[in-house]
Short mmCIF file of C-alpha atoms and ligand atoms in Angstrom, two decimals:
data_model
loop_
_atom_site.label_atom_id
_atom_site.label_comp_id
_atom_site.label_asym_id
_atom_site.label_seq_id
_atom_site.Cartn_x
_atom_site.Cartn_y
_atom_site.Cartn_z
CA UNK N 23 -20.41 -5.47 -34.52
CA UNK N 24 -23.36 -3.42 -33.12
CA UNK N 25 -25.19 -6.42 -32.15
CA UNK N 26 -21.95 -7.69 -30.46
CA UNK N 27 -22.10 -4.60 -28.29
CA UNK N 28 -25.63 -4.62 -27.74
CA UNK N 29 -25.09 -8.08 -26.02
CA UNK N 30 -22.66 -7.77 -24.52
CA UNK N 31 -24.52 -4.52 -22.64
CA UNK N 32 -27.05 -6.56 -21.75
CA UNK N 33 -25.08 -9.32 -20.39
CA UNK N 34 -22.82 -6.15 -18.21
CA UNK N 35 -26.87 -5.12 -17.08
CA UNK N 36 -27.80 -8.61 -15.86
CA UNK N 37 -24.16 -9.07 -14.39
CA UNK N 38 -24.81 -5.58 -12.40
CA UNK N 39 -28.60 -6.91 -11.71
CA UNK N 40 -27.59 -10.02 -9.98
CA UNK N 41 -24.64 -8.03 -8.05
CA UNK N 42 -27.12 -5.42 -6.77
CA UNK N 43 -29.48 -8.04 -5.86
CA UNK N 44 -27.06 -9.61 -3.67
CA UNK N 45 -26.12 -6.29 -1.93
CA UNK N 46 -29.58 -5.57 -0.82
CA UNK N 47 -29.98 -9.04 0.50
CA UNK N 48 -29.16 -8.93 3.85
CA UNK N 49 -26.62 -11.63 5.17
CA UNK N 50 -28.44 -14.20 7.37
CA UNK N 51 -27.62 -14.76 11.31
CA UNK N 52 -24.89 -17.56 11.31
CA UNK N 53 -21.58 -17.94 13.01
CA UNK N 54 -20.06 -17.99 9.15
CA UNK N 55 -21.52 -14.67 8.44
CA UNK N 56 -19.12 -12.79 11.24
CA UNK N 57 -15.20 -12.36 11.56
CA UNK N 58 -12.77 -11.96 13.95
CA UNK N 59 -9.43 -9.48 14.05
CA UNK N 60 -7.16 -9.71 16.57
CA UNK N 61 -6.21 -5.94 17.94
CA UNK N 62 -3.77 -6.47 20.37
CA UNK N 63 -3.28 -9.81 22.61
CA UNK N 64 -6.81 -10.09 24.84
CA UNK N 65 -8.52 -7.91 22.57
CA UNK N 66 -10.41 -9.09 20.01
CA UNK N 67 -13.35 -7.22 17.12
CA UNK N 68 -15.83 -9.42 15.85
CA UNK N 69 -17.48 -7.58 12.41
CA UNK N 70 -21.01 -8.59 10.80
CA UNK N 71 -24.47 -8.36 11.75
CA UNK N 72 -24.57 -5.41 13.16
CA UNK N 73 -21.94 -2.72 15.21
CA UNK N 74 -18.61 -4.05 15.62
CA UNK N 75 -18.08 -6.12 18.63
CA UNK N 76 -15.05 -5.98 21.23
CA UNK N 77 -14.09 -8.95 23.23
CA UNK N 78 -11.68 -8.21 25.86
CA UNK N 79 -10.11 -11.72 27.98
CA UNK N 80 -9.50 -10.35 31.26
CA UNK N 81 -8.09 -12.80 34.29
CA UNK N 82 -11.45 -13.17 35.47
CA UNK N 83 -13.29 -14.03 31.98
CA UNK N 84 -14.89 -11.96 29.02
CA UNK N 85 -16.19 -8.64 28.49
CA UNK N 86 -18.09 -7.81 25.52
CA UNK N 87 -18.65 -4.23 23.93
CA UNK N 88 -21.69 -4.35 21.88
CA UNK N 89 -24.15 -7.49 20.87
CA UNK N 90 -25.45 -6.53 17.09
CA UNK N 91 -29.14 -6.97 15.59
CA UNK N 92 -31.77 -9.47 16.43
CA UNK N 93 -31.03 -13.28 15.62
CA UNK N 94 -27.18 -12.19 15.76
CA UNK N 95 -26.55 -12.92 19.74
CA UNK N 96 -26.63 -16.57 19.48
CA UNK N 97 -23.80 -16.50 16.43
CA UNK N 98 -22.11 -13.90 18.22
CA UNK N 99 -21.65 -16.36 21.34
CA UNK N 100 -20.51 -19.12 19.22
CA UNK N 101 -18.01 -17.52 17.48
CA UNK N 102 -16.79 -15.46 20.68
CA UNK N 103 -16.32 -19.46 21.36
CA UNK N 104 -13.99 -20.00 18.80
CA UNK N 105 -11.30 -16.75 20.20
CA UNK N 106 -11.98 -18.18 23.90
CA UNK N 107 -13.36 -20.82 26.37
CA UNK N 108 -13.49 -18.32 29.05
CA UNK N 109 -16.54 -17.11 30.43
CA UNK N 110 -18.39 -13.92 29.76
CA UNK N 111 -18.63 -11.62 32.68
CA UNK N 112 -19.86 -8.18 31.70
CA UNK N 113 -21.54 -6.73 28.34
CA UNK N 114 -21.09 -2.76 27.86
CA UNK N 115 -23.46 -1.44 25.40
CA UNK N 116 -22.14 1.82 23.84
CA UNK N 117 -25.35 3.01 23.12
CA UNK N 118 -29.23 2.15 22.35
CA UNK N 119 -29.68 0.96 18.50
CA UNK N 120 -30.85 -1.78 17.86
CA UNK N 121 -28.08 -3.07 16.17
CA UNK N 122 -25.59 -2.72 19.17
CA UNK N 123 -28.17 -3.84 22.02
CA UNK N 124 -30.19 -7.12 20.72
CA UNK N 125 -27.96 -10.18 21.31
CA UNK N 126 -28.16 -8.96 24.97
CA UNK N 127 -31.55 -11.38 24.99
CA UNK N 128 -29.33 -14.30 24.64
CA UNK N 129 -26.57 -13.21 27.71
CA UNK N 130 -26.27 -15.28 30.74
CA UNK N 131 -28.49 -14.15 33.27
CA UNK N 132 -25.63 -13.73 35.35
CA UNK N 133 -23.78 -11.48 33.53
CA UNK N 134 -23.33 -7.79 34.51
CA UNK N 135 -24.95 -5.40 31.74
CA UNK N 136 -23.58 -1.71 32.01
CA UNK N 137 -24.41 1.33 29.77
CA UNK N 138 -24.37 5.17 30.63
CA UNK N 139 -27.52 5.97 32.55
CA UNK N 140 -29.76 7.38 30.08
CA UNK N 141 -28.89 4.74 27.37
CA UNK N 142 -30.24 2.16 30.09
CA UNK N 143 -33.21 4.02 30.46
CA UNK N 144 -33.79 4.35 26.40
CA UNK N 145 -33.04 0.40 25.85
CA UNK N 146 -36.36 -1.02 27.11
CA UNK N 147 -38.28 1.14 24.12
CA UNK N 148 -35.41 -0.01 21.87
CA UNK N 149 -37.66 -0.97 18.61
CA UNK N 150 -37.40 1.12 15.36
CA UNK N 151 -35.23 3.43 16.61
CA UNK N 152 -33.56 4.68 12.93
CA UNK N 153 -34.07 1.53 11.26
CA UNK N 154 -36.53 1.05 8.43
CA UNK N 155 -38.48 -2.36 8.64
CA UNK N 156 -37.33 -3.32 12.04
CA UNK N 157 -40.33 -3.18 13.54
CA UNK N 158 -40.81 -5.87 16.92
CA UNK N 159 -39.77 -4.83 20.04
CA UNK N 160 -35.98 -6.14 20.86
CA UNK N 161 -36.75 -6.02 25.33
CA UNK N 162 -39.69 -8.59 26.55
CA UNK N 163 -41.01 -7.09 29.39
CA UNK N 164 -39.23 -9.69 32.20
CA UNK N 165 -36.57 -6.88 31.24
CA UNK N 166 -33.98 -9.69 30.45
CA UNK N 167 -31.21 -7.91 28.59
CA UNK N 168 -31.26 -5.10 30.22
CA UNK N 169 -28.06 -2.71 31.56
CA UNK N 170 -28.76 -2.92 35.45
CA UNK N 171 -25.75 -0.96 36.27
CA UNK N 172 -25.17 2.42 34.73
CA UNK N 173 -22.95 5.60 34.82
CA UNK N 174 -23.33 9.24 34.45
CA UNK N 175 -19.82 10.65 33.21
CA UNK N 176 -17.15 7.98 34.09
CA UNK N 177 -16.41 4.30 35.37
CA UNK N 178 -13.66 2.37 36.37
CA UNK N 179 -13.90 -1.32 35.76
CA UNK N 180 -11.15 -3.22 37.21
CA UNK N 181 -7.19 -2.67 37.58
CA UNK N 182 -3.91 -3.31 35.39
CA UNK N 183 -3.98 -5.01 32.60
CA UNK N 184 -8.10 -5.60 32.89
CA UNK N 185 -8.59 -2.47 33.66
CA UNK N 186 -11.80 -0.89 31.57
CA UNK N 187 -12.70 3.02 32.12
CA UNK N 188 -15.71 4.11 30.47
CA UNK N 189 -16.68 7.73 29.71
CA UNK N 190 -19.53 10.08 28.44
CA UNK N 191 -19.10 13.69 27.00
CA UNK N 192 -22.42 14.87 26.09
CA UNK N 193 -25.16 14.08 23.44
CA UNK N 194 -23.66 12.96 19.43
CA UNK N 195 -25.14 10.24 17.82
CA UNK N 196 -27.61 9.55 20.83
CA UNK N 197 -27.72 11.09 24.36
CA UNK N 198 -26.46 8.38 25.87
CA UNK N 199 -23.00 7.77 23.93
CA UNK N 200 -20.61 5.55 25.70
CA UNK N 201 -16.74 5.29 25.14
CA UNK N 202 -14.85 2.56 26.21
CA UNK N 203 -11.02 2.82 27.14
CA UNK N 204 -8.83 -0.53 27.44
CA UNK N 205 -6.62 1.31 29.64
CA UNK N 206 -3.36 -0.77 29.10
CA UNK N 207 -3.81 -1.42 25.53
CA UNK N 208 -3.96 2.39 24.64
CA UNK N 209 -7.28 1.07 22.64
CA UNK N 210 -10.91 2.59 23.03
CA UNK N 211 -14.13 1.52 21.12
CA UNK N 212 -16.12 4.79 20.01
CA UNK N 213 -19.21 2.83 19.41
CA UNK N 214 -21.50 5.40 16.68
CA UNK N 215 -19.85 8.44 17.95
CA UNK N 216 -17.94 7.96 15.02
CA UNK N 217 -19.32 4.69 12.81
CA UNK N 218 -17.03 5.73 9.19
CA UNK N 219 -16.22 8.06 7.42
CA UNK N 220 -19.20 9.91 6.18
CA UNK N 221 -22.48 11.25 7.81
CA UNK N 222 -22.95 9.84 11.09
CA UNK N 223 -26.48 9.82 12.12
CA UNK N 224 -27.77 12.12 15.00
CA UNK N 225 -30.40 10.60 16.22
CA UNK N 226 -32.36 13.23 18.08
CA UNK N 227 -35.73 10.78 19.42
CA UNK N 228 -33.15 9.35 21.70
CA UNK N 229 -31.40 12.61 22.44
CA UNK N 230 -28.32 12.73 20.37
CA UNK N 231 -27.40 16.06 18.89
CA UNK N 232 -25.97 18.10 15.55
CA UNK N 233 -24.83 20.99 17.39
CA UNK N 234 -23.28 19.65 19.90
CA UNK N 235 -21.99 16.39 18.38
CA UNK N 236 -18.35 18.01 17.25
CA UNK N 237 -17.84 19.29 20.85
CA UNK N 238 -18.66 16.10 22.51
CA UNK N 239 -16.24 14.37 19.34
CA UNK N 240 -13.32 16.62 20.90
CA UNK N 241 -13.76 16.11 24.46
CA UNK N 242 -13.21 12.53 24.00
CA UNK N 243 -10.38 13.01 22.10
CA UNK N 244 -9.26 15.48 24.68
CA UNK N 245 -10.11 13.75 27.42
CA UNK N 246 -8.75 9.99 26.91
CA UNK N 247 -4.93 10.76 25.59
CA UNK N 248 -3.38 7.45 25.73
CA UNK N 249 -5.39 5.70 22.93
CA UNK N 250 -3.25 5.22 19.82
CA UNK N 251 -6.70 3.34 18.36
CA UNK N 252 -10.08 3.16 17.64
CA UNK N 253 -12.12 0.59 17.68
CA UNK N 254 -15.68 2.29 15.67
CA UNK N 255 -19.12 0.92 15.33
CA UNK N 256 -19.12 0.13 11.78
CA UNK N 257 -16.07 0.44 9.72
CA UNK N 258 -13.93 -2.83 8.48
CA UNK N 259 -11.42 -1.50 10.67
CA UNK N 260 -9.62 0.48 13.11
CA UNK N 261 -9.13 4.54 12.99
CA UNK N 262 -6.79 6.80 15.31
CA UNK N 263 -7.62 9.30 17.08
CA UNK N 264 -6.29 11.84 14.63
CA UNK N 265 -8.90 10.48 12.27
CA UNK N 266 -11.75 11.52 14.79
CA UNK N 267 -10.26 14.74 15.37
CA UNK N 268 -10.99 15.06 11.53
CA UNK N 269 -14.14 13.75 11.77
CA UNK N 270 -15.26 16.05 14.33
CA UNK N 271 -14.06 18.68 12.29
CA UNK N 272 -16.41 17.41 9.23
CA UNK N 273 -19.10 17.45 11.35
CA UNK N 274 -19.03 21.09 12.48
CA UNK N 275 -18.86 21.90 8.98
CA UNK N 276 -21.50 20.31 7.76
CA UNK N 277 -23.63 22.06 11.03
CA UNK N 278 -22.00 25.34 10.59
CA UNK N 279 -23.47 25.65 6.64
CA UNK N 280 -27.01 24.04 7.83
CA UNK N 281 -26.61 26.98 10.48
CA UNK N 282 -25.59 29.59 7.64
CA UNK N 283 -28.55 28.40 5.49
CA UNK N 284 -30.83 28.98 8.28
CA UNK N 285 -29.67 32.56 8.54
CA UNK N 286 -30.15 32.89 4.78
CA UNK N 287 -33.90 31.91 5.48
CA UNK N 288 -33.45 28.89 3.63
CA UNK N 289 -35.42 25.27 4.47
CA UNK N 290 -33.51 22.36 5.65
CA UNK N 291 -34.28 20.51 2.28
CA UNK N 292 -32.52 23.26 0.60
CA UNK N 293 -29.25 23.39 3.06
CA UNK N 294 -29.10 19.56 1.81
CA UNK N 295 -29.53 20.18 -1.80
CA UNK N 296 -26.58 22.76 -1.49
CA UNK N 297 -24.24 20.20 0.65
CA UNK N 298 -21.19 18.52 -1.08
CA UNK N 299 -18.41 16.97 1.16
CA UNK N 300 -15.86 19.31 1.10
CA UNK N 301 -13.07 18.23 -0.92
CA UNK N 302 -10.27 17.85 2.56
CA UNK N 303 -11.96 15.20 3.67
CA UNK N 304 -10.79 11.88 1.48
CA UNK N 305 -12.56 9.01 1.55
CA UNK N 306 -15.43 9.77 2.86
CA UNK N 307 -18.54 8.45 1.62
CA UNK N 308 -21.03 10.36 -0.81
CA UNK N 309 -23.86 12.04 1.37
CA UNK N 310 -26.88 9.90 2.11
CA UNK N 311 -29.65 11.97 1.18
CA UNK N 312 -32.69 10.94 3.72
CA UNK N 313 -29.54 10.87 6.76
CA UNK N 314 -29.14 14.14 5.64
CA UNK N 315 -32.14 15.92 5.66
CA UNK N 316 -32.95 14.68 8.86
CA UNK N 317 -29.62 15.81 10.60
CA UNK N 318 -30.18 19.29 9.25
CA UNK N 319 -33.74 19.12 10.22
CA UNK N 320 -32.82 18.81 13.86
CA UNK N 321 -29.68 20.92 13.51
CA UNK N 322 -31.90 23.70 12.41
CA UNK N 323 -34.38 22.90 15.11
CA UNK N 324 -31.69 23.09 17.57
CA UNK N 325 -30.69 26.57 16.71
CA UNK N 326 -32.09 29.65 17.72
ZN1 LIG M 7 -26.25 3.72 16.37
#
């Protein structure tokens, strides 16, 4: 009986084994590796290999939110193939991580690239940014796949149905967060702003922010009101904006007891060691304990 147990343990270990093996390998570039949901008719989100993709079929051809990791913009193209034979026009990157900006290498020459101002001046040093072992440079230096046109707080792309407006409301995940409204289909794409349900990163080298990241959360909620959906850079899929009203709120709590532990002389390693996600919040993933440190690292910096 004992030894019936003991194997069958050790067959439950190598079953686990061979499961967590396949989690940490990463899924190769290949037009099978990514999916497609439909949205809402002309609006499309294409998940895998990196941030979730929009594709949006407007009357005069294809605009794309987001182009994932390196050796993902070729699948990416193909499989934006298989939703459309229009062409692409425009590309709007919501932001500078490598994982939203490198299939821009593989765009049409002729297609517009737009992203808020500062993100276009962060993408040509786009390399590790927060990613361990990414390590080349995504940008050659002939600057192809690059945003040429930019904005500073708001855009209008289009009219009616193909009507795009894109917005920025200060520094979160990065300082150069973009949101994208799909005007007619009540639908915007938040990009990292808010990626899931859990700790986002805030990814101060390229100017995002903890203590303001909440504020900026609600002025996008306040500030686009007819979106019924989100479209975010990372979950398997879509939130409201009640959800990122939440999350907002999750955020400032997590900065306003890094902020208490600073007044209580303690070290950023300790605020982390004392953080649990408070129980309101359901669903949201356990805390990540290097992500963490290193928000309440530049929280703490960031307060006087
Ligand atoms: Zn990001």
């Amino acid at each position: 009986m004992n030894r019936t147990i003991a194997l069958g343990t050790m067959v439950l270990a190598g079953a686990l084994t061979v499961v967590v093996a396949a989690q940490q390998q990463p899924p190769q570039p290949s037009v099978d590796n990514l999916t497609v949901e439909k949205v809402k008719d002309n609006l499309w989100v294409i998940r895998g290999g990196g941030g979730n993709t929009a594709v949006f079929a407007t009357a005069k051809g294809l605009t794309i939110v987001d182009t994932k990791q390196p050796g993902w913009g070729q699948p990416l193209l193909d499989k934006i193939k298989t939703i459309s034979d229009k062409p692409i026009t425009t590309v709007i990157n919501t932001h500078t991580h490598y994982d939203h900006v490198s299939g821009n290498v593989v765009i049409p020459a002729t297609v517009e690239i737009i992203a808020q101002e500062r993100t276009a001046k962060m993408m040509p040093n786009t390399t590790t940014v927060t990613a361990p072992g990414v390590t080349e440079k995504v940008f050659e230096a002939n600057g192809k796949g690059l945003a040429k046109k930019t904005f500073k707080d708001t855009m209008t792309i289009g009219s009616g149905a193909d009507q795009i407006n894109l917005y920025y409301f200060g520094p979160a995940h990065t300082g150069g967060d973009a949101f994208v409204e799909f005007a007619a289909l009540r639908v915007m794409h938040v990009g990292d702003t808010f990626p899931n349900k859990g700790m986002p990163i805030m990814d101060g080298n390229n100017g995002g922010s903890g203590v303001q990241y909440a504020s900026t959360l609600r002025k996008a909620v306040a500030g686009v009101r007819n979106v019924d959906t989100l479209i975010n850079g990372h979950t398997p899929e879509q939130t409201t904006p009640a959800e990122m009203r939440e999350f907002a709120d999750f955020v400032s709590d997590f900065v306003a007891h890094v902020q208490a532990a600073k007044k209580a002389g303690k070290t950023a390693a300790q605020a982390v060691a004392e953080w649990k996600n408070p129980e309101k919040y359901k669903g949201y993933s356990a805390p990540n304990g290097q992500r963490v440190t290193t928000n309440a690292q530049l929280i703490m910096n960031e307060t006087k």
